């Protein structure tokens, strides 16, 4: 379902305060966890920062996008934006393959023998105790993992 994008007008702030407020709003947005069961998994807002200057703030969960698809998303947004500024409607090329097509292909490929091989491989790879990576952190690791 389409929703309107919330807008925040920062034009009345001084340039310095505006820059700080943009940083604060971005930081605030990055700290809001996603609810994977209820969604949405993409959040957008628009920051009006100058007479002819706007910032589109888009936060999305990695489960719905990767680097490759993010490039496509940005290209399509730009196509819509460019047409909208000319008072036109963008028409995107139809997708040559839908997800259902891929799922059907994968189902055909994962016949019993291939499926058994794949399952065996991953059972071996993921067996045993998985180590906790000791990476440098900017915050202490929580006692209970929430996977946010």
Coordinates of N, CA and C in Angstrom, one line a residue:
X1 N 0.8 -1.2 0.0 CA 0.0 0.0 0.0 C 0.9 1.2 0.0
X2 N 0.5 2.2 -0.8 CA 1.2 3.5 -0.8 C 0.9 4.3 0.4
X3 N 1.9 5.0 0.9 CA 1.7 5.9 2.0 C 2.4 7.2 1.6
X4 N 1.9 8.3 2.1 CA 2.6 9.6 1.9 C 3.9 9.6 2.7
X5 N 4.8 10.3 2.2 CA 6.1 10.4 2.8 C 6.1 11.6 3.8
X6 N 6.4 11.4 5.0 CA 6.5 12.5 6.0 C 7.5 13.5 5.6
X7 N 7.2 14.8 5.8 CA 8.1 15.9 5.4 C 8.5 16.7 6.7
X8 N 9.7 17.1 6.8 CA 10.2 17.9 7.9 C 10.8 19.2 7.3
X9 N 10.3 20.3 7.6 CA 10.8 21.6 7.1 C 11.9 22.1 8.0
X10 N 13.1 22.2 7.5 CA 14.2 22.7 8.3 C 14.7 24.0 7.8
X11 N 14.0 24.6 6.9 CA 14.4 25.9 6.2 C 14.5 27.1 7.1
X12 N 13.8 27.1 8.2 CA 13.8 28.2 9.1 C 15.0 28.2 10.1
X13 N 15.8 27.1 10.1 CA 17.0 27.0 10.9 C 18.1 27.7 10.2
X14 N 19.1 28.1 11.0 CA 20.4 28.6 10.5 C 21.1 27.5 9.8
X15 N 22.0 27.8 8.9 CA 22.7 26.7 8.1 C 23.4 25.8 9.1
X16 N 24.0 26.3 10.2 CA 24.7 25.4 11.1 C 23.7 24.5 11.9
X17 N 22.6 25.1 12.3 CA 21.6 24.3 13.1 C 20.9 23.3 12.1
X18 N 20.7 23.7 10.9 CA 20.1 22.8 9.9 C 21.0 21.6 9.7
X19 N 22.3 21.8 9.6 CA 23.2 20.7 9.4 C 23.2 19.8 10.6
X20 N 23.2 20.3 11.8 CA 23.2 19.5 13.0 C 21.8 18.7 13.1
X21 N 20.7 19.4 12.7 CA 19.4 18.7 12.8 C 19.3 17.6 11.8
X22 N 19.9 17.8 10.6 CA 19.9 16.7 9.6 C 20.7 15.5 10.2
X23 N 21.9 15.8 10.7 CA 22.7 14.7 11.3 C 21.9 14.0 12.5
X24 N 21.2 14.8 13.3 CA 20.4 14.2 14.4 C 19.3 13.3 13.9
X25 N 18.6 13.8 12.9 CA 17.5 13.0 12.3 C 17.9 11.8 11.7
X26 N 19.1 11.8 11.0 CA 19.6 10.6 10.4 C 20.0 9.6 11.5
X27 N 20.7 10.1 12.5 CA 21.1 9.2 13.6 C 19.9 8.6 14.3
X28 N 18.9 9.4 14.6 CA 17.7 9.0 15.2 C 17.0 7.9 14.4
X29 N 17.0 8.0 13.1 CA 16.4 7.1 12.2 C 17.1 5.7 12.2
X30 N 18.4 5.8 12.2 CA 19.2 4.6 12.2 C 19.1 3.8 13.5
X31 N 18.6 4.4 14.5 CA 18.5 3.7 15.8 C 17.1 3.0 16.0
X32 N 16.2 3.2 15.0 CA 14.8 2.6 15.1 C 14.9 1.2 14.6
X33 N 14.6 0.2 15.4 CA 14.7 -1.2 14.9 C 13.5 -1.5 13.9
X34 N 13.8 -2.5 13.1 CA 12.7 -2.9 12.2 C 11.9 -4.1 12.9
X35 N 10.6 -4.1 12.7 CA 9.8 -5.2 13.1 C 9.6 -6.1 11.9
X36 N 10.4 -7.2 11.9 CA 10.4 -8.1 10.8 C 9.0 -8.9 10.6
X37 N 8.2 -8.9 11.7 CA 6.9 -9.6 11.5 C 5.8 -8.7 11.1
X38 N 5.9 -7.4 11.4 CA 4.8 -6.5 11.0 C 5.2 -5.5 10.0
X39 N 6.5 -5.2 9.8 CA 7.0 -4.2 8.9 C 6.6 -2.8 9.3
X40 N 6.8 -1.8 8.5 CA 7.4 -1.9 7.2 C 8.9 -2.1 7.2
X41 N 9.5 -2.6 6.2 CA 10.9 -2.9 6.1 C 11.6 -1.8 5.3
X42 N 10.9 -0.8 4.9 CA 11.5 0.4 4.3 C 10.7 1.6 4.9
X43 N 11.5 2.6 5.3 CA 11.0 3.9 5.8 C 11.6 5.0 5.1
X44 N 10.8 6.0 4.7 CA 11.3 7.2 4.0 C 10.8 8.5 4.7
X45 N 11.5 9.5 4.5 CA 11.1 10.8 5.0 C 11.8 11.8 4.1
X46 N 11.2 13.0 4.0 CA 11.8 14.1 3.2 C 12.2 15.2 4.1
X47 N 13.4 15.7 4.0 CA 13.9 16.9 4.8 C 14.0 18.0 3.8
X48 N 13.3 19.1 4.1 CA 13.3 20.3 3.3 C 14.4 21.2 3.9
X49 N 15.6 21.3 3.2 CA 16.7 22.0 3.8 C 17.0 23.3 3.2
X50 N 16.4 23.6 2.0 CA 16.7 24.9 1.4 C 15.6 25.2 0.4
X51 N 15.6 26.4 -0.2 CA 14.5 26.8 -1.1 C 14.3 25.8 -2.2
X52 N 15.3 25.3 -2.7 CA 15.3 24.3 -3.8 C 16.0 23.0 -3.5
X53 N 16.2 22.8 -2.2 CA 17.0 21.6 -1.7 C 16.3 20.7 -0.8
X54 N 16.2 19.5 -1.1 CA 15.5 18.5 -0.3 C 16.4 17.3 -0.1
X55 N 16.2 16.6 1.0 CA 17.0 15.3 1.2 C 15.9 14.2 1.4
X56 N 16.1 13.1 0.6 CA 15.2 12.0 0.8 C 16.0 11.0 1.7
X57 N 15.4 10.8 2.8 CA 16.0 9.9 3.8 C 15.3 8.5 3.7
X58 N 16.1 7.5 3.3 CA 15.5 6.2 3.1 C 16.3 5.2 4.0
X59 N 15.5 4.5 4.8 CA 16.1 3.5 5.6 C 15.4 2.1 5.3
X60 N 16.2 1.1 5.0 CA 15.6 -0.2 4.7 C 16.4 -1.3 5.3
X61 N 15.7 -2.4 5.6 CA 16.3 -3.5 6.1 C 17.1 -4.3 5.0
X62 N 18.2 -4.8 5.4 CA 19.0 -5.5 4.3 C 18.3 -6.8 3.8
X63 N 17.3 -7.3 4.5 CA 16.6 -8.4 4.1 C 15.8 -8.1 2.8
X64 N 15.5 -6.9 2.5 CA 14.7 -6.5 1.3 C 15.6 -5.9 0.2
X65 N 16.9 -5.7 0.5 CA 17.7 -5.1 -0.5 C 19.2 -5.4 -0.3
X66 N 19.9 -5.5 -1.4 CA 21.4 -5.7 -1.3 C 22.0 -4.6 -2.2
X67 N 23.3 -4.6 -2.3 CA 24.0 -3.6 -3.1 C 23.5 -3.5 -4.6
X68 N 23.3 -4.6 -5.2 CA 22.8 -4.7 -6.6 C 21.4 -4.1 -6.7
X69 N 20.5 -4.6 -5.9 CA 19.1 -4.1 -6.0 C 19.0 -2.6 -5.5
X70 N 19.9 -2.2 -4.6 CA 19.8 -0.8 -4.2 C 20.1 0.1 -5.4
X71 N 21.1 -0.3 -6.2 CA 21.4 0.5 -7.4 C 20.1 0.6 -8.3
X72 N 19.4 -0.5 -8.5 CA 18.2 -0.5 -9.3 C 17.2 0.4 -8.7
X73 N 17.0 0.3 -7.4 CA 16.0 1.2 -6.7 C 16.3 2.7 -6.9
X74 N 17.6 3.0 -6.8 CA 18.0 4.4 -6.9 C 17.7 4.9 -8.4
X75 N 18.0 4.1 -9.3 CA 17.8 4.4 -10.7 C 16.3 4.6 -11.0
X76 N 15.5 3.8 -10.4 CA 14.0 3.9 -10.7 C 13.5 5.1 -9.9
X77 N 13.9 5.4 -8.7 CA 13.5 6.6 -8.0 C 13.9 7.9 -8.8
X78 N 15.1 7.9 -9.4 CA 15.5 9.0 -10.2 C 14.7 9.2 -11.4
X79 N 14.3 8.1 -12.0 CA 13.4 8.1 -13.2 C 12.1 8.7 -12.8
X80 N 11.5 8.3 -11.7 CA 10.2 8.9 -11.3 C 10.4 10.4 -10.9
X81 N 11.5 10.7 -10.2 CA 11.7 12.1 -9.8 C 11.9 13.0 -11.1
X82 N 12.7 12.6 -12.0 CA 12.9 13.4 -13.2 C 11.7 13.6 -14.0
X83 N 10.9 12.6 -14.1 CA 9.6 12.8 -14.9 C 8.6 13.6 -14.1
X84 N 8.6 13.5 -12.8 CA 7.7 14.2 -11.9 C 8.0 15.7 -12.0
X85 N 9.3 16.1 -12.0 CA 9.7 17.5 -12.1 C 9.3 18.1 -13.4
X86 N 9.0 17.3 -14.4 CA 8.5 17.7 -15.7 C 7.0 17.6 -15.9
X87 N 6.4 17.2 -14.7 CA 4.9 17.0 -14.8 C 4.5 15.8 -15.5
X88 N 5.4 14.8 -15.7 CA 5.0 13.6 -16.4 C 5.1 12.4 -15.4
X89 N 4.6 11.2 -15.9 CA 4.6 10.0 -15.1 C 5.7 9.1 -15.8
X90 N 6.6 8.6 -14.9 CA 7.6 7.6 -15.4 C 7.0 6.3 -15.7
X91 N 7.4 5.6 -16.7 CA 6.9 4.3 -17.0 C 8.2 3.4 -17.1
X92 N 8.2 2.4 -16.2 CA 9.4 1.6 -16.1 C 9.2 0.4 -17.0
X93 N 10.3 -0.1 -17.5 CA 10.3 -1.3 -18.4 C 9.7 -2.5 -17.5
X94 N 8.9 -3.3 -18.2 CA 8.4 -4.5 -17.4 C 9.6 -5.5 -17.1
X95 N 9.5 -6.1 -16.0 CA 10.6 -7.0 -15.6 C 10.6 -8.3 -16.5
X96 N 11.7 -8.7 -16.9 CA 11.8 -9.9 -17.8 C 11.5 -11.2 -17.0
X97 N 11.8 -11.1 -15.7 CA 11.6 -12.3 -14.8 C 11.0 -11.8 -13.5
X98 N 10.0 -12.5 -13.1 CA 9.4 -12.2 -11.8 C 9.9 -13.2 -10.8
X99 N 9.7 -12.9 -9.5 CA 10.2 -13.8 -8.4 C 9.6 -15.2 -8.5
X100 N 8.3 -15.2 -8.9 CA 7.6 -16.5 -9.1 C 8.3 -17.4 -10.1
X101 N 8.8 -16.7 -11.2 CA 9.6 -17.5 -12.2 C 10.8 -18.1 -11.7
X102 N 11.6 -17.3 -10.9 CA 12.8 -17.9 -10.2 C 12.4 -19.0 -9.3
X103 N 11.4 -18.8 -8.5 CA 11.0 -19.9 -7.5 C 10.6 -21.1 -8.2
X104 N 9.9 -21.0 -9.4 CA 9.6 -22.2 -10.2 C 10.8 -22.9 -10.7
X105 N 11.8 -22.1 -11.2 CA 13.0 -22.7 -11.7 C 13.8 -23.4 -10.6
X106 N 13.9 -22.7 -9.4 CA 14.6 -23.3 -8.3 C 13.9 -24.6 -7.9
X107 N 12.6 -24.6 -7.8 CA 11.9 -25.8 -7.4 C 12.2 -27.0 -8.4
X108 N 12.3 -26.7 -9.7 CA 12.7 -27.7 -10.7 C 14.1 -28.2 -10.5
X109 N 15.0 -27.2 -10.2 CA 16.4 -27.5 -10.0 C 16.7 -28.4 -8.8
X110 N 16.0 -28.1 -7.7 CA 16.2 -28.7 -6.4 C 15.4 -30.1 -6.4
X111 N 15.7 -30.9 -7.3 CA 15.2 -32.3 -7.2 C 15.8 -33.0 -6.1
X112 N 15.3 -34.1 -5.7 CA 15.7 -34.8 -4.5 C 17.2 -34.9 -4.4
X113 N 18.0 -35.4 -5.4 CA 19.4 -35.6 -5.3 C 20.1 -34.3 -5.0
X114 N 19.8 -33.2 -5.7 CA 20.5 -31.9 -5.5 C 20.1 -31.4 -4.2
X115 N 18.8 -31.5 -3.8 CA 18.4 -31.0 -2.5 C 19.1 -31.7 -1.4
X116 N 19.2 -33.0 -1.5 CA 19.9 -33.8 -0.4 C 21.4 -33.4 -0.3
X117 N 22.0 -33.1 -1.5 CA 23.4 -32.7 -1.5 C 23.6 -31.3 -0.8
X118 N 22.7 -30.4 -1.2 CA 22.7 -29.1 -0.6 C 22.5 -29.1 0.9
X119 N 21.5 -29.9 1.3 CA 21.2 -30.0 2.8 C 22.3 -30.6 3.5
X120 N 22.9 -31.6 3.0 CA 24.1 -32.3 3.7 C 25.2 -31.3 3.8
X121 N 25.5 -30.5 2.8 CA 26.6 -29.6 2.8 C 26.4 -28.5 3.9
X122 N 25.2 -28.0 4.0 CA 24.9 -26.9 5.0 C 24.8 -27.5 6.4
X123 N 24.4 -28.7 6.5 CA 24.3 -29.3 7.9 C 25.7 -29.5 8.4
X124 N 26.7 -29.9 7.5 CA 28.1 -30.0 7.9 C 28.7 -28.7 8.2
X125 N 28.5 -27.7 7.3 CA 29.0 -26.4 7.5 C 28.6 -25.7 8.8
X126 N 27.3 -25.9 9.2 CA 26.8 -25.2 10.3 C 26.7 -26.1 11.6
X127 N 27.3 -27.3 11.5 CA 27.2 -28.1 12.7 C 28.2 -27.6 13.8
X128 N 27.9 -28.0 15.0 CA 28.8 -27.6 16.1 C 28.5 -26.2 16.6
X129 N 29.3 -25.8 17.6 CA 29.1 -24.5 18.2 C 29.7 -23.4 17.3
X130 N 28.8 -22.5 17.0 CA 29.3 -21.4 16.1 C 30.0 -20.3 17.0
X131 N 31.2 -19.9 16.6 CA 32.0 -19.0 17.5 C 31.4 -17.6 17.4
X132 N 31.5 -16.9 18.5 CA 31.1 -15.5 18.5 C 32.3 -14.6 18.1
X133 N 32.1 -13.8 17.1 CA 33.2 -13.0 16.5 C 33.5 -11.9 17.5
X134 N 34.8 -11.7 17.8 CA 35.3 -10.7 18.7 C 35.7 -9.5 17.8
X135 N 34.8 -8.7 17.5 CA 35.0 -7.5 16.6 C 35.0 -6.3 17.5
X136 N 35.8 -5.2 17.0 CA 35.7 -4.0 17.8 C 34.3 -3.4 17.7
X137 N 33.8 -3.0 18.8 CA 32.4 -2.5 18.8 C 32.4 -1.0 19.3
X138 N 31.4 -0.3 18.9 CA 31.2 1.1 19.4 C 30.3 1.1 20.6
X139 N 29.6 -0.1 20.9 CA 28.8 -0.3 22.0 C 29.0 -1.7 22.6
X140 N 28.8 -1.9 23.9 CA 28.9 -3.2 24.4 C 27.9 -4.2 23.8
X141 N 28.4 -5.4 23.6 CA 27.5 -6.5 23.0 C 26.4 -6.8 24.1
X142 N 25.1 -6.9 23.7 CA 24.1 -7.2 24.7 C 24.2 -8.6 25.1
X143 N 23.8 -8.9 26.4 CA 23.9 -10.2 26.9 C 23.0 -11.2 26.1
X144 N 21.9 -10.7 25.6 CA 21.0 -11.5 24.8 C 20.9 -10.9 23.4
X145 N 21.2 -11.7 22.4 CA 21.2 -11.2 21.0 C 19.7 -11.0 20.5
X146 N 19.5 -9.8 20.0 CA 18.2 -9.5 19.4 C 18.2 -9.5 17.9
X147 N 19.3 -9.5 17.3 CA 19.5 -9.6 15.8 C 18.9 -8.4 15.1
X148 N 18.9 -7.2 15.8 CA 18.4 -6.0 15.1 C 19.5 -5.3 14.4

